[in-house]
PDB file of N, CA and C in Angstrom:
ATOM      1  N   UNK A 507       0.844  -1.188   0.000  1.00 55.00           N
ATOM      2  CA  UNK A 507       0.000   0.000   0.000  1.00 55.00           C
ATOM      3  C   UNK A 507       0.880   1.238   0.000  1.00 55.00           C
ATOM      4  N   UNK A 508       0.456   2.262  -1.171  1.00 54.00           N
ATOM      5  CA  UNK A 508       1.258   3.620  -1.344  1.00 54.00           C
ATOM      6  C   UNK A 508       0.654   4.490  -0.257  1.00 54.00           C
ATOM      7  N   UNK A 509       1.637   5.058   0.549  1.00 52.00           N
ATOM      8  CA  UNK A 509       1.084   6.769   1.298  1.00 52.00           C
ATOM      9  C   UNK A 509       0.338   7.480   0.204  1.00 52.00           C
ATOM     10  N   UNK A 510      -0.565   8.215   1.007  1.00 50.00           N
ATOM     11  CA  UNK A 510      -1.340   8.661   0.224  1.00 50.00           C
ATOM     12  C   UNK A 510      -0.466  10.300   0.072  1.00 50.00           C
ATOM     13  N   UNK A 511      -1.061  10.402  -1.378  1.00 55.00           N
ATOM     14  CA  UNK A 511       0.058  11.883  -1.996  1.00 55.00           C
ATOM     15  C   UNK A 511      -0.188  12.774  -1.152  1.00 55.00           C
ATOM     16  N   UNK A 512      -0.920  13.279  -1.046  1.00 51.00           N
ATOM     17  CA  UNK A 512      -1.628  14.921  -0.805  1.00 51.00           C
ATOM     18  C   UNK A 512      -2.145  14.798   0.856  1.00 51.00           C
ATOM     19  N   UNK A 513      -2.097  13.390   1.799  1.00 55.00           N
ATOM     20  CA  UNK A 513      -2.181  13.628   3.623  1.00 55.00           C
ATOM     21  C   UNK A 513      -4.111  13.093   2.580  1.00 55.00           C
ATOM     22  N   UNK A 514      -4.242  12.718   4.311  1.00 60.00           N
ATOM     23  CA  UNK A 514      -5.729  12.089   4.117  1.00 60.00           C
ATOM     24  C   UNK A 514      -6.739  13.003   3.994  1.00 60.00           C
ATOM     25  N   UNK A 515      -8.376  12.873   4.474  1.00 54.00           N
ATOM     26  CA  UNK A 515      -9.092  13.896   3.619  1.00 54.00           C
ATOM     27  C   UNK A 515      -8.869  14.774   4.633  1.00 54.00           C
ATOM     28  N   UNK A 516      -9.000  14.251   6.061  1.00 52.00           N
ATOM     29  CA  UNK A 516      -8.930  14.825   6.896  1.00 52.00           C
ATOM     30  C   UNK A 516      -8.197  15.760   7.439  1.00 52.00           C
ATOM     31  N   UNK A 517      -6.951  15.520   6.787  1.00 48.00           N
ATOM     32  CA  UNK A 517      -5.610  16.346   6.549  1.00 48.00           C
ATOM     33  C   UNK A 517      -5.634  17.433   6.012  1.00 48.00           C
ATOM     34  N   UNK A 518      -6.150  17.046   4.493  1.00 48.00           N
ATOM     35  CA  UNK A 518      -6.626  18.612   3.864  1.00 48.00           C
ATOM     36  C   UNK A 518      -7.913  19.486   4.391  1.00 48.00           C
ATOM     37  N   UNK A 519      -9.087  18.521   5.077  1.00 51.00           N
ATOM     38  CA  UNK A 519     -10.014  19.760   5.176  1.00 51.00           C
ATOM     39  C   UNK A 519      -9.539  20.537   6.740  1.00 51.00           C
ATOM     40  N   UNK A 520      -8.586  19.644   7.496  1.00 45.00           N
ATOM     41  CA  UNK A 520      -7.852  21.143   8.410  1.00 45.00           C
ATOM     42  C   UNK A 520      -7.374  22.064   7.679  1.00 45.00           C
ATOM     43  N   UNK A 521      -6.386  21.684   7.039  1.00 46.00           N
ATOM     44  CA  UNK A 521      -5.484  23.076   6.503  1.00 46.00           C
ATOM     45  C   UNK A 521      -6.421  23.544   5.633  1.00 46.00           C
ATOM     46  N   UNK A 522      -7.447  23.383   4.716  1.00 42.00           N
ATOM     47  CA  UNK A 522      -8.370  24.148   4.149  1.00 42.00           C
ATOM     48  C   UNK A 522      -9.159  25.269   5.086  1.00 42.00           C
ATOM     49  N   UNK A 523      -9.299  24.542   6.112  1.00 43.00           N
ATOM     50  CA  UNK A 523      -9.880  25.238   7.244  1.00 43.00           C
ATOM     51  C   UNK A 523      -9.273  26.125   7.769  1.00 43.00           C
ATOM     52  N   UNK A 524      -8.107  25.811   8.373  1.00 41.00           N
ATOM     53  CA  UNK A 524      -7.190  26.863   9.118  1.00 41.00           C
ATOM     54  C   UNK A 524      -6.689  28.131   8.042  1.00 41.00           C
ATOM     55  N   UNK A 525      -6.666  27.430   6.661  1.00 49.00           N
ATOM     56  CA  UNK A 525      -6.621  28.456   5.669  1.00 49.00           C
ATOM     57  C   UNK A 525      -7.149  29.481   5.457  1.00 49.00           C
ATOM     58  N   UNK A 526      -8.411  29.300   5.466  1.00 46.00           N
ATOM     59  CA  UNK A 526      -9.809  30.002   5.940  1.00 46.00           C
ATOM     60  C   UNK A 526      -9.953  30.824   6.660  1.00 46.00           C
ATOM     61  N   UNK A 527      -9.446  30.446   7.687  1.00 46.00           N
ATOM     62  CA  UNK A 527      -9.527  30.837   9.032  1.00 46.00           C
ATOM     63  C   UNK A 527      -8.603  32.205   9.075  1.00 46.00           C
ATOM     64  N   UNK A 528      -7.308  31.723   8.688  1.00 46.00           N
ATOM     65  CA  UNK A 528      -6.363  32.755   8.988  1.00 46.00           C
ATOM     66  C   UNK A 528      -5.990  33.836   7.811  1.00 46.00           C
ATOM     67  N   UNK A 529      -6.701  33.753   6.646  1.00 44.00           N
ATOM     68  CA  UNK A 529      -6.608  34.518   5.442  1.00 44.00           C
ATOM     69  C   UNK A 529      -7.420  36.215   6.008  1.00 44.00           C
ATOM     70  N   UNK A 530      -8.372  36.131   6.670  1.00 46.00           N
ATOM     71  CA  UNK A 530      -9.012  37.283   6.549  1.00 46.00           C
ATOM     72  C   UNK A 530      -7.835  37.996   8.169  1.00 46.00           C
ATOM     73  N   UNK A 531      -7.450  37.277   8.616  1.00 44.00           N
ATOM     74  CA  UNK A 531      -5.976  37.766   9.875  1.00 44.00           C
ATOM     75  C   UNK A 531      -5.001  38.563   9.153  1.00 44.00           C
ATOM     76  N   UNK A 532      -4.824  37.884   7.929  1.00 45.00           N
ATOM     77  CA  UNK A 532      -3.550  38.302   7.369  1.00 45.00           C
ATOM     78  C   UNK A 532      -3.929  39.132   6.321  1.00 45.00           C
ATOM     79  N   UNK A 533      -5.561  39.664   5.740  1.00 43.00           N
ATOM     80  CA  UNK A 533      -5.625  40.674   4.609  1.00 43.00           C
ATOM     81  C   UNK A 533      -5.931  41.572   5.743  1.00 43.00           C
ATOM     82  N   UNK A 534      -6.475  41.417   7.083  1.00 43.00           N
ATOM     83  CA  UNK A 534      -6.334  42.370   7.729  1.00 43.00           C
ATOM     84  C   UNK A 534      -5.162  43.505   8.443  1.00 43.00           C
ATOM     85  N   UNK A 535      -4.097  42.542   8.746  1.00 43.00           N
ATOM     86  CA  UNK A 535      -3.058  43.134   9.214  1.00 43.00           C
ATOM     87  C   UNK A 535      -1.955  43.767   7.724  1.00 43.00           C
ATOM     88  N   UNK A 536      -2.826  44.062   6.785  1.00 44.00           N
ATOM     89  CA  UNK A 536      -1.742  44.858   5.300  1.00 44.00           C
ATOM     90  C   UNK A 536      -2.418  45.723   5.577  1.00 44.00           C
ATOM     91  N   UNK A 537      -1.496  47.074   5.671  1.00 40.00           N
ATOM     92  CA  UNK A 537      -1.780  48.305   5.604  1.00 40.00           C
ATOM     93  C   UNK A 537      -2.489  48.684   4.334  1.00 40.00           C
ATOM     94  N   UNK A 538      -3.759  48.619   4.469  1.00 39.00           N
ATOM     95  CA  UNK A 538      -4.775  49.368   2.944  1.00 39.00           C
ATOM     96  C   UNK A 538      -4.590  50.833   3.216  1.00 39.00           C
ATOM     97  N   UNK A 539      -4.504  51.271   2.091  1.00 48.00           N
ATOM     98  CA  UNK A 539      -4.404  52.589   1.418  1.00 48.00           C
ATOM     99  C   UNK A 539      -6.282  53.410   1.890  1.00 48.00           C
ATOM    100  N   UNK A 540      -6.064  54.747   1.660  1.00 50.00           N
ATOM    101  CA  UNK A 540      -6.964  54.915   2.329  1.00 50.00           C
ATOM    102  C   UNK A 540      -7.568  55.119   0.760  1.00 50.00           C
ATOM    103  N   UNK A 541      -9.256  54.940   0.625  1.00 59.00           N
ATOM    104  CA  UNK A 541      -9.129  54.854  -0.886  1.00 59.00           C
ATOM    105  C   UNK A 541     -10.121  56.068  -1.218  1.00 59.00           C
ATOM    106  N   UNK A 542     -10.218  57.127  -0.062  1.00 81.00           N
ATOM    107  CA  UNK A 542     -10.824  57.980  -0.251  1.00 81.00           C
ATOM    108  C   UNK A 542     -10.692  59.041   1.152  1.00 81.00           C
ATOM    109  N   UNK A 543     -10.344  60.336   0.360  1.00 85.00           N
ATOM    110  CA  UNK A 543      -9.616  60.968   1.797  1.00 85.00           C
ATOM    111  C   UNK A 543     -10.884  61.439   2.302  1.00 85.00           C
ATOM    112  N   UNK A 544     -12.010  61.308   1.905  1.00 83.00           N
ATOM    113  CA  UNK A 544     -13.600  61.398   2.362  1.00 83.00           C
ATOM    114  C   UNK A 544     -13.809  60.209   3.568  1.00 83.00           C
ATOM    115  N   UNK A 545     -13.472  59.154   3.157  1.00 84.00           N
ATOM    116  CA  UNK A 545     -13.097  57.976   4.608  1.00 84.00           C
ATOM    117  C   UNK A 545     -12.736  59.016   6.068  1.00 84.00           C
ATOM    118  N   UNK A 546     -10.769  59.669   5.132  1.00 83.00           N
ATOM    119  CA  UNK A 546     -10.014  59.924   7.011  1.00 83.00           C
ATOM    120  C   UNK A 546     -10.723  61.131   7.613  1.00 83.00           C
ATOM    121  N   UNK A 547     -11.649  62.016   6.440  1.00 86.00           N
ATOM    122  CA  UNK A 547     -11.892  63.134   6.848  1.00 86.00           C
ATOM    123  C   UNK A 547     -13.392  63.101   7.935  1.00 86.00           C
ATOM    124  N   UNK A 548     -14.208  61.637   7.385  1.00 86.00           N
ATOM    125  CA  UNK A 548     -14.675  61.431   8.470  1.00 86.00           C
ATOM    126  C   UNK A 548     -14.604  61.011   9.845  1.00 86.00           C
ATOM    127  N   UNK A 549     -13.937  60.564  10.011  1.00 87.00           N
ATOM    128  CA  UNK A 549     -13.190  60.026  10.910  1.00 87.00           C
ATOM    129  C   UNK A 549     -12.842  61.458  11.857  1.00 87.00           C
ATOM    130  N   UNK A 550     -12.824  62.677  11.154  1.00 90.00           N
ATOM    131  CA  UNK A 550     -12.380  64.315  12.103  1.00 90.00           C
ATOM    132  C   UNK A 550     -13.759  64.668  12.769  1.00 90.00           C
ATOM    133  N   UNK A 551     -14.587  64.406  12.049  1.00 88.00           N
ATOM    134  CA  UNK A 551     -16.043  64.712  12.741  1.00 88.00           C
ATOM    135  C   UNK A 551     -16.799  63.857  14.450  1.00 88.00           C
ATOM    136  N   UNK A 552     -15.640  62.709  14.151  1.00 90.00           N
ATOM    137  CA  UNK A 552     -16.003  62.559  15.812  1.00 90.00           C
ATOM    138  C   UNK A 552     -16.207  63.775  16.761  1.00 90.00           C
ATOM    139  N   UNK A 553     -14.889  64.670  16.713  1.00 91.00           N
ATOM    140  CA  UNK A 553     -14.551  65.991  17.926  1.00 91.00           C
ATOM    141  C   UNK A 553     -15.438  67.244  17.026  1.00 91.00           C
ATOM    142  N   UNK A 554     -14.754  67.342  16.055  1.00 92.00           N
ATOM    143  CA  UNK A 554     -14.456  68.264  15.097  1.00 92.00           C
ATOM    144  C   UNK A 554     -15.453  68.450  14.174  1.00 92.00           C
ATOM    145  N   UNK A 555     -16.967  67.635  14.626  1.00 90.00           N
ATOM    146  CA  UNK A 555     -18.022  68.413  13.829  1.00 90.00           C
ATOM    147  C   UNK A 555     -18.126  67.690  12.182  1.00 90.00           C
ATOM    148  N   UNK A 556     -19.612  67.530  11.669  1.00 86.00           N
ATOM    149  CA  UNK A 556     -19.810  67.212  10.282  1.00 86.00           C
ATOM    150  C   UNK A 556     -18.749  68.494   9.683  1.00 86.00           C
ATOM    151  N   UNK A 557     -18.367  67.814   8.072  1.00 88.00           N
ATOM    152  CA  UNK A 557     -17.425  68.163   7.582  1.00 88.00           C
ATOM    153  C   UNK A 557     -16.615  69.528   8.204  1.00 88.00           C
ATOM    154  N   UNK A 558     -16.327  69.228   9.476  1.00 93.00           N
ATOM    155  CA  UNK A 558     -15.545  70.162  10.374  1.00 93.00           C
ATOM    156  C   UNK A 558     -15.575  71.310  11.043  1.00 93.00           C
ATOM    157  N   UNK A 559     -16.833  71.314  10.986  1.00 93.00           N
ATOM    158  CA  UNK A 559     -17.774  72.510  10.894  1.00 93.00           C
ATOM    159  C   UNK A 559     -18.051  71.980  13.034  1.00 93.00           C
ATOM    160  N   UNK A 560     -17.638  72.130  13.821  1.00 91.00           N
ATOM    161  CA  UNK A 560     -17.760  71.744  15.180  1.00 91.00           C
ATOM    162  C   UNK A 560     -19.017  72.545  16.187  1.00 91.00           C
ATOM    163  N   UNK A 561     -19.648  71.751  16.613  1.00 89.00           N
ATOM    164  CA  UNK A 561     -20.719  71.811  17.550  1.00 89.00           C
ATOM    165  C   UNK A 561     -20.838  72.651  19.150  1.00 89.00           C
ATOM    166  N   UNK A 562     -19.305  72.613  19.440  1.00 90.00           N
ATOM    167  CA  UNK A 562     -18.890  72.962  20.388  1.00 90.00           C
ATOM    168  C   UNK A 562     -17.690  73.608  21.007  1.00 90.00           C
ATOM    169  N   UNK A 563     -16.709  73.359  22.012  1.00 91.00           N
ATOM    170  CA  UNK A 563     -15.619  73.992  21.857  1.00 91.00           C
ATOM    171  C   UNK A 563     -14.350  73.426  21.392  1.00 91.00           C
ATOM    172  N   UNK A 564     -14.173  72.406  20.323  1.00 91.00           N
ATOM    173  CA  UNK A 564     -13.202  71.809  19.790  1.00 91.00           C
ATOM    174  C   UNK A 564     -13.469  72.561  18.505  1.00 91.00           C
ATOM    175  N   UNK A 565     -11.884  73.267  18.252  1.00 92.00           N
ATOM    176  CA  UNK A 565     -11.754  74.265  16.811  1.00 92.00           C
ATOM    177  C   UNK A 565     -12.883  73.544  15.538  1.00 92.00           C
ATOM    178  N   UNK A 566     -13.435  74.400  14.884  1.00 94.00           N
ATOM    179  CA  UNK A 566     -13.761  74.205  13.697  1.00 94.00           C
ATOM    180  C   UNK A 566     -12.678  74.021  12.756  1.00 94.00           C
ATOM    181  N   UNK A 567     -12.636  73.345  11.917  1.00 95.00           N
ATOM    182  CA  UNK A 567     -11.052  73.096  11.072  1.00 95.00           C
ATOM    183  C   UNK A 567     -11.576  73.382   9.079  1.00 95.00           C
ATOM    184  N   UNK A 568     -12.936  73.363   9.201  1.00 96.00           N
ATOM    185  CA  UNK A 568     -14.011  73.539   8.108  1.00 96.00           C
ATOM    186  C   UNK A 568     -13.385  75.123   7.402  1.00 96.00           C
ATOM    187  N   UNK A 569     -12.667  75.529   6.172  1.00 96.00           N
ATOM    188  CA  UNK A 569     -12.441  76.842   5.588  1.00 96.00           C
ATOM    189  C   UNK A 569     -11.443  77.087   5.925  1.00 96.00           C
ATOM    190  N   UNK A 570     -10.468  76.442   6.742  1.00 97.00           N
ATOM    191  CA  UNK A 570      -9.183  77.298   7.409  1.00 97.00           C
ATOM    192  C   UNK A 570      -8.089  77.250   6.247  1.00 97.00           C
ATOM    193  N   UNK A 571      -7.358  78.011   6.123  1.00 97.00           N
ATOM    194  CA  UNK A 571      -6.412  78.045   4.805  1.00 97.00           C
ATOM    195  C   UNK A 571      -5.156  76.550   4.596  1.00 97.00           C
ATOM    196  N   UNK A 572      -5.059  76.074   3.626  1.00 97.00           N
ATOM    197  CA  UNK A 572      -4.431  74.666   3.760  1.00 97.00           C
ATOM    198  C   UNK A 572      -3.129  74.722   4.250  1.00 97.00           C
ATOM    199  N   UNK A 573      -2.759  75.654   4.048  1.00 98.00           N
ATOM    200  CA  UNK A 573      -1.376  75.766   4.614  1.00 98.00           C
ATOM    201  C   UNK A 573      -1.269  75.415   5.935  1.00 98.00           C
ATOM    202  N   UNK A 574      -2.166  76.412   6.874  1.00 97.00           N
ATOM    203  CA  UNK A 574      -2.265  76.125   7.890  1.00 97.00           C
ATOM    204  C   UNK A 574      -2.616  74.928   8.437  1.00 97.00           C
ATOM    205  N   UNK A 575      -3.718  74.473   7.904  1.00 96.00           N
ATOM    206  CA  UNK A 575      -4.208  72.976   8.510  1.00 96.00           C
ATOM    207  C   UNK A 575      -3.008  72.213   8.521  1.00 96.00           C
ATOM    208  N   UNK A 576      -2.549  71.935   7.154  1.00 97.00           N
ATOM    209  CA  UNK A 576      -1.441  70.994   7.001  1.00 97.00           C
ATOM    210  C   UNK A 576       0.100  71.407   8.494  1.00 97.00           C
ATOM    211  N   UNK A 577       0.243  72.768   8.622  1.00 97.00           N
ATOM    212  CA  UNK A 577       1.186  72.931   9.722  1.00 97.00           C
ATOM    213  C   UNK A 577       0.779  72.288  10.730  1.00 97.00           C
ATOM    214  N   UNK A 578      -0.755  72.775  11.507  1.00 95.00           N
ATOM    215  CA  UNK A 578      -0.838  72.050  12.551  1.00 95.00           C
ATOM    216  C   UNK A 578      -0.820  70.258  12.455  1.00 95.00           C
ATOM    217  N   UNK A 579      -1.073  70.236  11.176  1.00 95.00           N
ATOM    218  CA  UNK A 579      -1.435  68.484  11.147  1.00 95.00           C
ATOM    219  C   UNK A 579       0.010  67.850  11.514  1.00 95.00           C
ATOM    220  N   UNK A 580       1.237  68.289  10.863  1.00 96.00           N
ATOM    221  CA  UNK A 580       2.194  67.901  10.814  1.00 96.00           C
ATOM    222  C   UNK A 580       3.479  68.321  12.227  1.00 96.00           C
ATOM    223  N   UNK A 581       2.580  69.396  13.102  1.00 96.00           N
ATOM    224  CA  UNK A 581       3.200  69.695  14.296  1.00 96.00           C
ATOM    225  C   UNK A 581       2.287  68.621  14.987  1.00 96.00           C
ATOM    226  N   UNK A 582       1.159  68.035  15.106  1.00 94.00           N
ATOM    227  CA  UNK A 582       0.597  66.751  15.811  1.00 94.00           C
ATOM    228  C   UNK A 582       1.381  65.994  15.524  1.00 94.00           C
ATOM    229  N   UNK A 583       1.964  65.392  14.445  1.00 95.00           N
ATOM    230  CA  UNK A 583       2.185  64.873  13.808  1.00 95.00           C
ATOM    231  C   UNK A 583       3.722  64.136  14.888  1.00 95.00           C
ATOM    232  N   UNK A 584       4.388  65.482  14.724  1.00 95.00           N
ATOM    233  CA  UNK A 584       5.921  65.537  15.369  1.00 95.00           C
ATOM    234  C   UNK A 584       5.682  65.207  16.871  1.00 95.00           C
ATOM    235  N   UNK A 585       4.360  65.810  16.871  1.00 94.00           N
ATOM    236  CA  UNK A 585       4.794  66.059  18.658  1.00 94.00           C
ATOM    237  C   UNK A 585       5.017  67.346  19.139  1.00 94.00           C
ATOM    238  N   UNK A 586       5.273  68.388  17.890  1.00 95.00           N
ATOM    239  CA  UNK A 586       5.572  69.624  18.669  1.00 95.00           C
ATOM    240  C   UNK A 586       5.191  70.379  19.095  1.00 95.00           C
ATOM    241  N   UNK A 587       3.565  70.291  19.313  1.00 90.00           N
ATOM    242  CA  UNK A 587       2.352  71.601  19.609  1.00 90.00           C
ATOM    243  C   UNK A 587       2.237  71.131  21.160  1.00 90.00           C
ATOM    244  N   UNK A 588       2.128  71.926  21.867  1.00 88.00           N
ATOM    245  CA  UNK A 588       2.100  71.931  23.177  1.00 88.00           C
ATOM    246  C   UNK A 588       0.680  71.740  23.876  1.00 88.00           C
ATOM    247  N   UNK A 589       0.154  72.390  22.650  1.00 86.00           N
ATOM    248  CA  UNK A 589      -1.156  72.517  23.227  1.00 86.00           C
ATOM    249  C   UNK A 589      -2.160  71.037  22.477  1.00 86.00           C
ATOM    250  N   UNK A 590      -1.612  70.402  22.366  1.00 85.00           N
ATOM    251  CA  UNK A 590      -2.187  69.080  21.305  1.00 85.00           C
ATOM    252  C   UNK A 590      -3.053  68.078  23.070  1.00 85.00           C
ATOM    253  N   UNK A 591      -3.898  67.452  22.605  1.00 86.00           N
ATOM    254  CA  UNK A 591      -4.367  66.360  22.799  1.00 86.00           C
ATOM    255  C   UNK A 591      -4.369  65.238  22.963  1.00 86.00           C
ATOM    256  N   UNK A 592      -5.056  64.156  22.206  1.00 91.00           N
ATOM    257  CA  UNK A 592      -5.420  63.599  21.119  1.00 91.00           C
ATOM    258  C   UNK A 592      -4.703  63.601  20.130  1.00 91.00           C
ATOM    259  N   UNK A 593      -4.544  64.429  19.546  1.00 92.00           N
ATOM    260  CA  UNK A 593      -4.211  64.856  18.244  1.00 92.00           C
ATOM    261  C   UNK A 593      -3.345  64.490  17.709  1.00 92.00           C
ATOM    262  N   UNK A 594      -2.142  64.290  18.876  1.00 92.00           N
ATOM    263  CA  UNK A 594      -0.502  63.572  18.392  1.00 92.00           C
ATOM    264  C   UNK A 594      -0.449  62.251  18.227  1.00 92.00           C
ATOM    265  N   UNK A 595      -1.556  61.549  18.851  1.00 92.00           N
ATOM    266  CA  UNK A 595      -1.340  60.140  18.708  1.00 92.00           C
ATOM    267  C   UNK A 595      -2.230  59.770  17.483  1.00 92.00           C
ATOM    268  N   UNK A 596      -3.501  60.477  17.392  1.00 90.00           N
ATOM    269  CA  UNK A 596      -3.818  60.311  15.998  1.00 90.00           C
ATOM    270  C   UNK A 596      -3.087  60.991  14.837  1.00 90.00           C
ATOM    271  N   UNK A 597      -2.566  61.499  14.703  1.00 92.00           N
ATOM    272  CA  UNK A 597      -1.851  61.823  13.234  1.00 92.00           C
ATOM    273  C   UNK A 597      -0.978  60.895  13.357  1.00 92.00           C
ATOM    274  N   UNK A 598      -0.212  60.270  14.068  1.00 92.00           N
ATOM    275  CA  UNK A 598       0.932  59.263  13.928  1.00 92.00           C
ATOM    276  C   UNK A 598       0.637  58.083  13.256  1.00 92.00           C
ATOM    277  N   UNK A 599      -0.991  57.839  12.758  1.00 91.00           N
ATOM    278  CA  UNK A 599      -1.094  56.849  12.287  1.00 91.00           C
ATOM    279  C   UNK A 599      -1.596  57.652  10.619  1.00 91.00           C
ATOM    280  N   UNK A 600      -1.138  58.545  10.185  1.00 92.00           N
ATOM    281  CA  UNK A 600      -1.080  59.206   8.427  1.00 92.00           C
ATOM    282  C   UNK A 600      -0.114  59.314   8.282  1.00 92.00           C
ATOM    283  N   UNK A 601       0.274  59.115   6.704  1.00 93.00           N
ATOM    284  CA  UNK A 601       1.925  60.075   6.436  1.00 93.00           C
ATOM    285  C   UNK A 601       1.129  61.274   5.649  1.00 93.00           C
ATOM    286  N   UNK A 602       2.288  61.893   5.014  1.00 94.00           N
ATOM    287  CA  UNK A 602       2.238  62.703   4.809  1.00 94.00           C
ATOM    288  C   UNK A 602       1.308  63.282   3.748  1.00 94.00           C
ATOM    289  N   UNK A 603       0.993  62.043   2.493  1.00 93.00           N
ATOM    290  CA  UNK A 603       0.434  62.013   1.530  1.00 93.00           C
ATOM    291  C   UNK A 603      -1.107  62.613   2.202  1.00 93.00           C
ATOM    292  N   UNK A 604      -1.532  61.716   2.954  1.00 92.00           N
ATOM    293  CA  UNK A 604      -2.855  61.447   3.379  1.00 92.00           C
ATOM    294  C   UNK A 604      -2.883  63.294   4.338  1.00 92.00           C
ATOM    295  N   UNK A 605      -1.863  63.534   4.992  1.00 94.00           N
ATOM    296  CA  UNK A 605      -2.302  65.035   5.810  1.00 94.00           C
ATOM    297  C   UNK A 605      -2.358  65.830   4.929  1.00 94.00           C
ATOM    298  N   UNK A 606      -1.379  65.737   3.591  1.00 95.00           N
ATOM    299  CA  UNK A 606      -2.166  66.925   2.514  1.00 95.00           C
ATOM    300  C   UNK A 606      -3.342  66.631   2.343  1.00 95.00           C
ATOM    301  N   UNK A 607      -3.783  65.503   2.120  1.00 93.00           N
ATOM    302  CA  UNK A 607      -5.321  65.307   1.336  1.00 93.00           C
ATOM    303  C   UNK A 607      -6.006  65.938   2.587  1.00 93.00           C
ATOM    304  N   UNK A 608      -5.869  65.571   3.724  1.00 94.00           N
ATOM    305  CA  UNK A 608      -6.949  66.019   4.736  1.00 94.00           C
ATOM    306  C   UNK A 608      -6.885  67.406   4.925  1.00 94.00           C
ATOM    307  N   UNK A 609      -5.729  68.115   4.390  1.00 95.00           N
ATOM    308  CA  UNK A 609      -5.667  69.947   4.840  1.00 95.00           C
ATOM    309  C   UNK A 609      -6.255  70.305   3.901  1.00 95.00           C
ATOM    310  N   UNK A 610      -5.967  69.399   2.642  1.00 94.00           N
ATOM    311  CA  UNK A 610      -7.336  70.415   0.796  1.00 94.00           C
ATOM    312  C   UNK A 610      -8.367  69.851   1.245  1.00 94.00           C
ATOM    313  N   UNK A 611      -8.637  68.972   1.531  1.00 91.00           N
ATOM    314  CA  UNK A 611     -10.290  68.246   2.002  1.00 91.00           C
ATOM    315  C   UNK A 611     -10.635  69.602   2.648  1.00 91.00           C
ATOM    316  N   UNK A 612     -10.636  69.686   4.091  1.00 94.00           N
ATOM    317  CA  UNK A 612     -11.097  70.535   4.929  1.00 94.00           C
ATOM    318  C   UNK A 612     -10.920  72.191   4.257  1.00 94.00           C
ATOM    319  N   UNK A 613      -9.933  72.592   3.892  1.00 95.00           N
ATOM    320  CA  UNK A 613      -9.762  74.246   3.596  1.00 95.00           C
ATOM    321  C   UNK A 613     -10.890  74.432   1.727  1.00 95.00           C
ATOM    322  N   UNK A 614     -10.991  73.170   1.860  1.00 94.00           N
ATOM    323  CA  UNK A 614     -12.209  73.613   0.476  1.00 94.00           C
ATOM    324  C   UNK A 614     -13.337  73.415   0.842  1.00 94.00           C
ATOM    325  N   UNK A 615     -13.554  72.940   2.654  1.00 91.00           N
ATOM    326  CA  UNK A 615     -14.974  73.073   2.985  1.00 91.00           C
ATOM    327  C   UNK A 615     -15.674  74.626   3.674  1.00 91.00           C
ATOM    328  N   UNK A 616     -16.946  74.217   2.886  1.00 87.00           N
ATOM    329  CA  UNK A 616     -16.846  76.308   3.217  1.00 87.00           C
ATOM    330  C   UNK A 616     -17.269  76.622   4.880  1.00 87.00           C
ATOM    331  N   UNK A 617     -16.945  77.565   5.476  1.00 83.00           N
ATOM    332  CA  UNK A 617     -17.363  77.634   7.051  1.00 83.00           C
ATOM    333  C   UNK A 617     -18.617  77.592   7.375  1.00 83.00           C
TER     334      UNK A 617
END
């Protein structure tokens, strides 16, 4: 009697299984691209108000000139604003690409 080629059935429907299992682990842990800076910009409206436009006393960020946004984004960013929050530990998870998109996102929303 020959070993069987390919492990018994039982053999393959584990590793089919565990295959299964661990595929959506591992498309999860690849850094996806953000595929719309309309996604990160929601993501500002938690504190910071529908399209940035704020409810209360966390800055409105909605019309502010891009230049600026992008400075403060990128002083969160560093760590170097004193007066930051929040704010430093969330920008640490954008580069740079994505904080331009979020400073033209916001400075082309009107106040």
């Amino acid at each position: 009697m020959q070993p069987a080629r390919y492990g018994s059935a039982g053999t393959r429907i584990a590793t089919l299984l565990l295959g299964l299992t661990l595929a959506p682990v591992a498309m999860a842990q690849q850094a996806a691209p953000l595929s719309s800076v309309a996604v990160a910009a929601a993501t500002c409206a938690n504190c910071h108000g529908t399209d940035g436009r704020s409810p209360s006393f966390i800055p409105s960020i909605a019309g502010q000139p891009k230049n600026w946004l992008l400075q403060r984004l990128q002083d969160f960013k560093a760590g170097t604003d004193p007066r930051a929050t929040v704010m430093t530990r969330l920008m640490k998870g954008y580069d740079d690409q994505e904080l331009q998109a979020l400073a033209t996102w916001f400075s082309e929303v009107k106040r």
